[in-house]
Amino acid sequence: MVKTETVELIRISVRGIVQGVGFRPFVYQLASSHNLTGWVCNTSEDVKIEVEGEREELEQFLAHLKVKAPPLAQIENISATLAPLVGYKQFEIRRSQALEGKYQLVSPDIATCDACRHEFLTPGDRRYRYPFTNCTNCGPRFTIIEDIPYDRPKTTMRHFQMCPQCQKEYDDPLDRRFHAQPNACPQCGPSLELVDKLGTPIQSLDVLTSASQLLEQGKILAIKGLGGFLLACDATNEAAIGLLRQRKRRPYKPLAIMVATLEEVYRHCYLSPEEEKLLASPQCPIVLLRWKADSFISAVVAPNLKYLGVMLPYTPLHHVLLRETGFPLVMTSGNLSEEPICRDNDEALRRLRDIADYFLLHNRDIYSRYDDSVAMVELGKVQITRRARGYAPYPIHLPFAAKQVLACGAELKNSFCITRDEYAFLSQHIGDLENLETLEHFENTIDLYQKLFRIKPEIIAYDLHPDYLSTKYALKTAEEQGLPAVGIQHHHAHIVSCMVENGVQQPVIGVAFDGTGYGTDGHIWGGEFMVADWRSFERKGHLEYMPLPGGAAAIQKPYRIAIGYLLRLCGEEALRQNINLISQADDGEISLIERQIKQGINCPLTSSCGRLFDAISALLGIRGKIDYEGQAAVELEMIACEDEVAGYPFTIEDEQGIKIISLKELVGAILFDLRRGQSAAKISAKFHATIAQMVTKMCQRLSGEIGITTVALSGGVFQNRLLLRKTVGHLEARGFTVLTHRQVPSGDGGISLGQAIIANFADKNL
Ligand SMILES: [Zn+2]
Ligand SMILES: [Zn+2]
Ligand SMILES: [Zn+2]
């Protein structure tokens, strides 16, 4: 038999994250190994390939294109069509092409790969100890890109002219650094500088050695990283951390730490296989890990908490510094309280000079601010609670072709979301929109996403809360551009964001538990049960309305919330018996609160589950005043004993078709337990069990009436791991399918995704 040879030419388009990840060299090598000729080229839409050769080889080439792609490539789609033969003589990599109006996905920044780490840790290597080593498999991407296609002139690396050796790597399709846009070495690339708080350079033979000595002396350093400045100090030095807290005005907020190696993490924390995998992943987030009692990390890193936020080094600078110091470092966002993370050298010297003693600067500009991501593993699944470095701007996939919608998100832990085609581009964590700096960061980042993904919004979505800066921005922009604006209820957005990331479109029972969300009746919602789909929702039940004496200001002082709950539910007598609360209130404060409640002055009503946690925490004497959002609730969770306990009694009442969970019996029973000397640990455990039972009971009732058996859990309260475990366990035991968050935060950082989807389906006003 004679084998017939058929020569054909196919045109291929590959979409996804296929640029800046070594995809073209991979194609080059694959084509060469199959004796194919033709070319490969990056465009602003895709990677285009033309290959000519024997049919059998072409088929194998196509099959391998997907399965053998480089580790960081994320292929979304490959299309291939036959075309007339050209007669190519060789295979080549062609220049990138910009196509009008076309866009492609942009890679997040990726932690240092093993090959690069080996180089900069090997004495004699030309990149030994070089803090900006990277290759096509690792390094900065999103934080340095100004426009697409992703080429060096469109990044902040354009100021550095490559030396002949780097250029050779860059031009060689067989090199790991072929077209690695941030490619650099000590001869030609960015460099470090150590300065004091006045900006005066510190002379030293080796900047990283000097920096490490300063850290050892207990100094606080502001270190420029990938997406902004981090504040660092010795994580085993209580005095240094105390000083950092004092200067940052953050007495309690947990600080993240960076530990040199995985082996060392084991000395401080317990790790499941899933947690280990997440910690060492290319995204390299901060992972919340259970803290070992014998760890020598200072207790003041995360006061009163069982979990420690830990990350591994994710840039060469971190690797070298951590090896130099020999001790773990506190690494926390370089900002003052709620301002955005500092980005530029001048800005850092101005804004951080009262916090840091020294500054470790470099001259590679950061184009986009990018905080560290935070994640945890619960019930065997990864849950991202702050989504930024390593994840954004990789999109959430949609099962429909979306309109171009800009959803502006909520106020706290803001993110925005832009949809087009089958993608939802959820922005990186922006921060609390409470000051001008953060608002500016929000606006600039919206502009960047619109430019990168060639989006011109047709609809703008916003939260119903009229005072949110994101709402004001949305309404102003809609008016200026003559676009329809769609207001979306906060908890509906929470539930839909959970549905979307689970790919569920049919109606669910939504349980949205959080601190604050503007309700359609003008009250503050936050303990909500609804039937919801992507178009609309119907409120079916909620926690009983309680007074919030003093309004939003009361949130900082949970003891005031507790006083309000006691007065409303149990009367003045019960209040007088609770020493914990009385001792925290100033003279006259209690009578002021009584007046506010009685007369309804500056005393909004709330069904918030977050506030219920706050009230119980204060009632037990755990936390009466807070330093960071959710502190009272978090400490209540931390103190709970791990025994199996029964819950407290509660009733569900029907009021005009809405089911209300009454809190009187619960609070009464907790007071009884307090009086008989029951421990806070036990009471907290029983309280958590009760909330899980409330959810289950309510879902059973609703399911009995409407026949829905899928429940979506969303809202910041479900970052409470004990509550999440108990609630999911109870619901699943009763046959419910339970949707929880994974890639998208369950807190307000995930809201914009829900807003964008609902706006896509909202026909009114359109
Ligand atoms: Zn690398
Ligand atoms: Zn070089
Ligand atoms: Zn919320």
mmCIF file with all atom_site columns, C-alpha atoms in Angstrom, residues 484-587:
data_model
loop_
_atom_site.group_PDB
_atom_site.id
_atom_site.type_symbol
_atom_site.label_atom_id
_atom_site.label_alt_id
_atom_site.label_comp_id
_atom_site.label_asym_id
_atom_site.label_entity_id
_atom_site.label_seq_id
_atom_site.pdbx_PDB_ins_code
_atom_site.Cartn_x
_atom_site.Cartn_y
_atom_site.Cartn_z
_atom_site.occupancy
_atom_site.B_iso_or_equiv
_atom_site.pdbx_formal_charge
_atom_site.auth_seq_id
_atom_site.auth_comp_id
_atom_site.auth_asym_id
_atom_site.auth_atom_id
_atom_site.pdbx_PDB_model_num
ATOM 1   C CA . PRO A 1 484 ? -30.344 54.133 30.700 1.00 0.00 ? 484 PRO A CA 1
ATOM 2   C CA . ALA A 1 485 ? -29.534 53.568 34.386 1.00 0.00 ? 485 ALA A CA 1
ATOM 3   C CA . VAL A 1 486 ? -30.944 50.571 36.224 1.00 0.00 ? 486 VAL A CA 1
ATOM 4   C CA . GLY A 1 487 ? -31.169 50.565 40.042 1.00 0.00 ? 487 GLY A CA 1
ATOM 5   C CA . ILE A 1 488 ? -30.707 47.133 41.570 1.00 0.00 ? 488 ILE A CA 1
ATOM 6   C CA . GLN A 1 489 ? -31.587 45.991 45.042 1.00 0.00 ? 489 GLN A CA 1
ATOM 7   C CA . HIS A 1 490 ? -28.460 45.100 47.021 1.00 0.00 ? 490 HIS A CA 1
ATOM 8   C CA . HIS A 1 491 ? -29.434 41.590 48.156 1.00 0.00 ? 491 HIS A CA 1
ATOM 9   C CA . HIS A 1 492 ? -30.905 40.618 44.811 1.00 0.00 ? 492 HIS A CA 1
ATOM 10  C CA . ALA A 1 493 ? -27.484 41.456 43.345 1.00 0.00 ? 493 ALA A CA 1
ATOM 11  C CA . HIS A 1 494 ? -25.769 39.305 46.013 1.00 0.00 ? 494 HIS A CA 1
ATOM 12  C CA . ILE A 1 495 ? -27.936 36.284 45.188 1.00 0.00 ? 495 ILE A CA 1
ATOM 13  C CA . VAL A 1 496 ? -27.611 36.638 41.415 1.00 0.00 ? 496 VAL A CA 1
ATOM 14  C CA . SER A 1 497 ? -23.827 36.919 41.667 1.00 0.00 ? 497 SER A CA 1
ATOM 15  C CA . CYS A 1 498 ? -23.833 33.577 43.506 1.00 0.00 ? 498 CYS A CA 1
ATOM 16  C CA . MET A 1 499 ? -26.190 32.042 40.917 1.00 0.00 ? 499 MET A CA 1
ATOM 17  C CA . VAL A 1 500 ? -24.107 33.234 37.967 1.00 0.00 ? 500 VAL A CA 1
ATOM 18  C CA . GLU A 1 501 ? -20.836 31.841 39.181 1.00 0.00 ? 501 GLU A CA 1
ATOM 19  C CA . ASN A 1 502 ? -22.586 28.522 39.754 1.00 0.00 ? 502 ASN A CA 1
ATOM 20  C CA . GLY A 1 503 ? -24.149 28.659 36.282 1.00 0.00 ? 503 GLY A CA 1
ATOM 21  C CA . VAL A 1 504 ? -27.700 28.533 37.676 1.00 0.00 ? 504 VAL A CA 1
ATOM 22  C CA . GLN A 1 505 ? -30.416 30.529 35.964 1.00 0.00 ? 505 GLN A CA 1
ATOM 23  C CA . GLN A 1 506 ? -33.723 29.023 37.161 1.00 0.00 ? 506 GLN A CA 1
ATOM 24  C CA . PRO A 1 507 ? -35.286 30.589 40.295 1.00 0.00 ? 507 PRO A CA 1
ATOM 25  C CA . VAL A 1 508 ? -33.695 29.794 43.657 1.00 0.00 ? 508 VAL A CA 1
ATOM 26  C CA . ILE A 1 509 ? -34.394 30.489 47.285 1.00 0.00 ? 509 ILE A CA 1
ATOM 27  C CA . GLY A 1 510 ? -31.861 33.236 48.002 1.00 0.00 ? 510 GLY A CA 1
ATOM 28  C CA . VAL A 1 511 ? -30.543 33.739 51.528 1.00 0.00 ? 511 VAL A CA 1
ATOM 29  C CA . ALA A 1 512 ? -28.654 37.054 51.703 1.00 0.00 ? 512 ALA A CA 1
ATOM 30  C CA . PHE A 1 513 ? -27.115 37.773 55.098 1.00 0.00 ? 513 PHE A CA 1
ATOM 31  C CA . ASP A 1 514 ? -24.944 40.862 55.425 1.00 0.00 ? 514 ASP A CA 1
ATOM 32  C CA . GLY A 1 515 ? -24.491 44.082 57.361 1.00 0.00 ? 515 GLY A CA 1
ATOM 33  C CA . THR A 1 516 ? -26.270 46.716 55.337 1.00 0.00 ? 516 THR A CA 1
ATOM 34  C CA . GLY A 1 517 ? -28.210 46.950 52.102 1.00 0.00 ? 517 GLY A CA 1
ATOM 35  C CA . TYR A 1 518 ? -30.813 49.476 51.016 1.00 0.00 ? 518 TYR A CA 1
ATOM 36  C CA . GLY A 1 519 ? -34.286 47.890 50.971 1.00 0.00 ? 519 GLY A CA 1
ATOM 37  C CA . THR A 1 520 ? -37.160 48.712 48.638 1.00 0.00 ? 520 THR A CA 1
ATOM 38  C CA . ASP A 1 521 ? -39.240 49.735 51.681 1.00 0.00 ? 521 ASP A CA 1
ATOM 39  C CA . GLY A 1 522 ? -36.615 52.298 52.757 1.00 0.00 ? 522 GLY A CA 1
ATOM 40  C CA . HIS A 1 523 ? -35.412 50.189 55.706 1.00 0.00 ? 523 HIS A CA 1
ATOM 41  C CA . ILE A 1 524 ? -31.950 48.655 56.011 1.00 0.00 ? 524 ILE A CA 1
ATOM 42  C CA . TRP A 1 525 ? -32.096 45.033 54.916 1.00 0.00 ? 525 TRP A CA 1
ATOM 43  C CA . GLY A 1 526 ? -29.577 42.311 55.672 1.00 0.00 ? 526 GLY A CA 1
ATOM 44  C CA . GLY A 1 527 ? -31.301 39.133 56.871 1.00 0.00 ? 527 GLY A CA 1
ATOM 45  C CA . GLU A 1 528 ? -33.177 38.328 53.684 1.00 0.00 ? 528 GLU A CA 1
ATOM 46  C CA . PHE A 1 529 ? -34.990 35.368 52.168 1.00 0.00 ? 529 PHE A CA 1
ATOM 47  C CA . MET A 1 530 ? -36.152 35.776 48.605 1.00 0.00 ? 530 MET A CA 1
ATOM 48  C CA . VAL A 1 531 ? -37.178 33.896 45.522 1.00 0.00 ? 531 VAL A CA 1
ATOM 49  C CA . ALA A 1 532 ? -34.909 35.237 42.823 1.00 0.00 ? 532 ALA A CA 1
ATOM 50  C CA . ASP A 1 533 ? -33.824 34.774 39.265 1.00 0.00 ? 533 ASP A CA 1
ATOM 51  C CA . TRP A 1 534 ? -31.708 36.888 36.919 1.00 0.00 ? 534 TRP A CA 1
ATOM 52  C CA . ARG A 1 535 ? -34.613 39.199 36.157 1.00 0.00 ? 535 ARG A CA 1
ATOM 53  C CA . SER A 1 536 ? -36.400 39.852 39.425 1.00 0.00 ? 536 SER A CA 1
ATOM 54  C CA . PHE A 1 537 ? -36.889 38.870 43.040 1.00 0.00 ? 537 PHE A CA 1
ATOM 55  C CA . GLU A 1 538 ? -39.671 38.618 45.567 1.00 0.00 ? 538 GLU A CA 1
ATOM 56  C CA . ARG A 1 539 ? -38.921 39.139 49.258 1.00 0.00 ? 539 ARG A CA 1
ATOM 57  C CA . LYS A 1 540 ? -40.380 36.151 51.106 1.00 0.00 ? 540 LYS A CA 1
ATOM 58  C CA . GLY A 1 541 ? -39.033 36.602 54.602 1.00 0.00 ? 541 GLY A CA 1
ATOM 59  C CA . HIS A 1 542 ? -36.523 38.342 56.830 1.00 0.00 ? 542 HIS A CA 1
ATOM 60  C CA . LEU A 1 543 ? -35.216 38.745 60.349 1.00 0.00 ? 543 LEU A CA 1
ATOM 61  C CA . GLU A 1 544 ? -37.461 40.888 62.509 1.00 0.00 ? 544 GLU A CA 1
ATOM 62  C CA . TYR A 1 545 ? -36.844 44.636 62.149 1.00 0.00 ? 545 TYR A CA 1
ATOM 63  C CA . MET A 1 546 ? -34.752 46.035 64.979 1.00 0.00 ? 546 MET A CA 1
ATOM 64  C CA . PRO A 1 547 ? -33.825 49.613 65.847 1.00 0.00 ? 547 PRO A CA 1
ATOM 65  C CA . LEU A 1 548 ? -30.384 50.941 64.980 1.00 0.00 ? 548 LEU A CA 1
ATOM 66  C CA . PRO A 1 549 ? -30.081 53.852 67.424 1.00 0.00 ? 549 PRO A CA 1
ATOM 67  C CA . GLY A 1 550 ? -27.782 56.498 65.979 1.00 0.00 ? 550 GLY A CA 1
ATOM 68  C CA . GLY A 1 551 ? -27.942 55.024 62.458 1.00 0.00 ? 551 GLY A CA 1
ATOM 69  C CA . ALA A 1 552 ? -24.742 54.124 60.611 1.00 0.00 ? 552 ALA A CA 1
ATOM 70  C CA . ALA A 1 553 ? -22.597 55.498 63.469 1.00 0.00 ? 553 ALA A CA 1
ATOM 71  C CA . ALA A 1 554 ? -23.896 52.692 65.707 1.00 0.00 ? 554 ALA A CA 1
ATOM 72  C CA . ILE A 1 555 ? -22.054 50.156 63.544 1.00 0.00 ? 555 ILE A CA 1
ATOM 73  C CA . GLN A 1 556 ? -18.743 51.259 65.109 1.00 0.00 ? 556 GLN A CA 1
ATOM 74  C CA . LYS A 1 557 ? -20.198 50.669 68.574 1.00 0.00 ? 557 LYS A CA 1
ATOM 75  C CA . PRO A 1 558 ? -21.939 47.286 68.804 1.00 0.00 ? 558 PRO A CA 1
ATOM 76  C CA . TYR A 1 559 ? -22.803 47.899 72.473 1.00 0.00 ? 559 TYR A CA 1
ATOM 77  C CA . ARG A 1 560 ? -25.263 50.569 71.273 1.00 0.00 ? 560 ARG A CA 1
ATOM 78  C CA . ILE A 1 561 ? -26.839 48.053 68.920 1.00 0.00 ? 561 ILE A CA 1
ATOM 79  C CA . ALA A 1 562 ? -27.119 45.554 71.762 1.00 0.00 ? 562 ALA A CA 1
ATOM 80  C CA . ILE A 1 563 ? -28.743 48.138 74.028 1.00 0.00 ? 563 ILE A CA 1
ATOM 81  C CA . GLY A 1 564 ? -31.279 48.835 71.285 1.00 0.00 ? 564 GLY A CA 1
ATOM 82  C CA . TYR A 1 565 ? -32.053 45.126 70.820 1.00 0.00 ? 565 TYR A CA 1
ATOM 83  C CA . LEU A 1 566 ? -32.446 44.553 74.568 1.00 0.00 ? 566 LEU A CA 1
ATOM 84  C CA . LEU A 1 567 ? -34.710 47.552 75.039 1.00 0.00 ? 567 LEU A CA 1
ATOM 85  C CA . ARG A 1 568 ? -36.877 46.511 72.104 1.00 0.00 ? 568 ARG A CA 1
ATOM 86  C CA . LEU A 1 569 ? -37.051 42.792 72.872 1.00 0.00 ? 569 LEU A CA 1
ATOM 87  C CA . CYS A 1 570 ? -36.737 42.434 76.649 1.00 0.00 ? 570 CYS A CA 1
ATOM 88  C CA . GLY A 1 571 ? -37.392 45.827 78.177 1.00 0.00 ? 571 GLY A CA 1
ATOM 89  C CA . GLU A 1 572 ? -35.460 48.148 80.450 1.00 0.00 ? 572 GLU A CA 1
ATOM 90  C CA . GLU A 1 573 ? -35.275 45.646 83.292 1.00 0.00 ? 573 GLU A CA 1
ATOM 91  C CA . ALA A 1 574 ? -33.189 43.198 81.232 1.00 0.00 ? 574 ALA A CA 1
ATOM 92  C CA . LEU A 1 575 ? -30.874 46.026 80.234 1.00 0.00 ? 575 LEU A CA 1
ATOM 93  C CA . ARG A 1 576 ? -30.190 47.041 83.848 1.00 0.00 ? 576 ARG A CA 1
ATOM 94  C CA . GLN A 1 577 ? -29.119 43.474 84.607 1.00 0.00 ? 577 GLN A CA 1
ATOM 95  C CA . ASN A 1 578 ? -26.507 43.354 81.876 1.00 0.00 ? 578 ASN A CA 1
ATOM 96  C CA . ILE A 1 579 ? -23.335 44.712 83.429 1.00 0.00 ? 579 ILE A CA 1
ATOM 97  C CA . ASN A 1 580 ? -21.336 44.225 80.215 1.00 0.00 ? 580 ASN A CA 1
ATOM 98  C CA . LEU A 1 581 ? -23.415 46.722 78.325 1.00 0.00 ? 581 LEU A CA 1
ATOM 99  C CA . ILE A 1 582 ? -24.080 49.281 81.010 1.00 0.00 ? 582 ILE A CA 1
ATOM 100 C CA . SER A 1 583 ? -20.391 49.642 81.773 1.00 0.00 ? 583 SER A CA 1
ATOM 101 C CA . GLN A 1 584 ? -19.584 50.485 78.167 1.00 0.00 ? 584 GLN A CA 1
ATOM 102 C CA . ALA A 1 585 ? -22.140 53.240 77.747 1.00 0.00 ? 585 ALA A CA 1
ATOM 103 C CA . ASP A 1 586 ? -21.325 56.812 78.841 1.00 0.00 ? 586 ASP A CA 1
ATOM 104 C CA . ASP A 1 587 ? -23.515 58.709 81.292 1.00 0.00 ? 587 ASP A CA 1
#
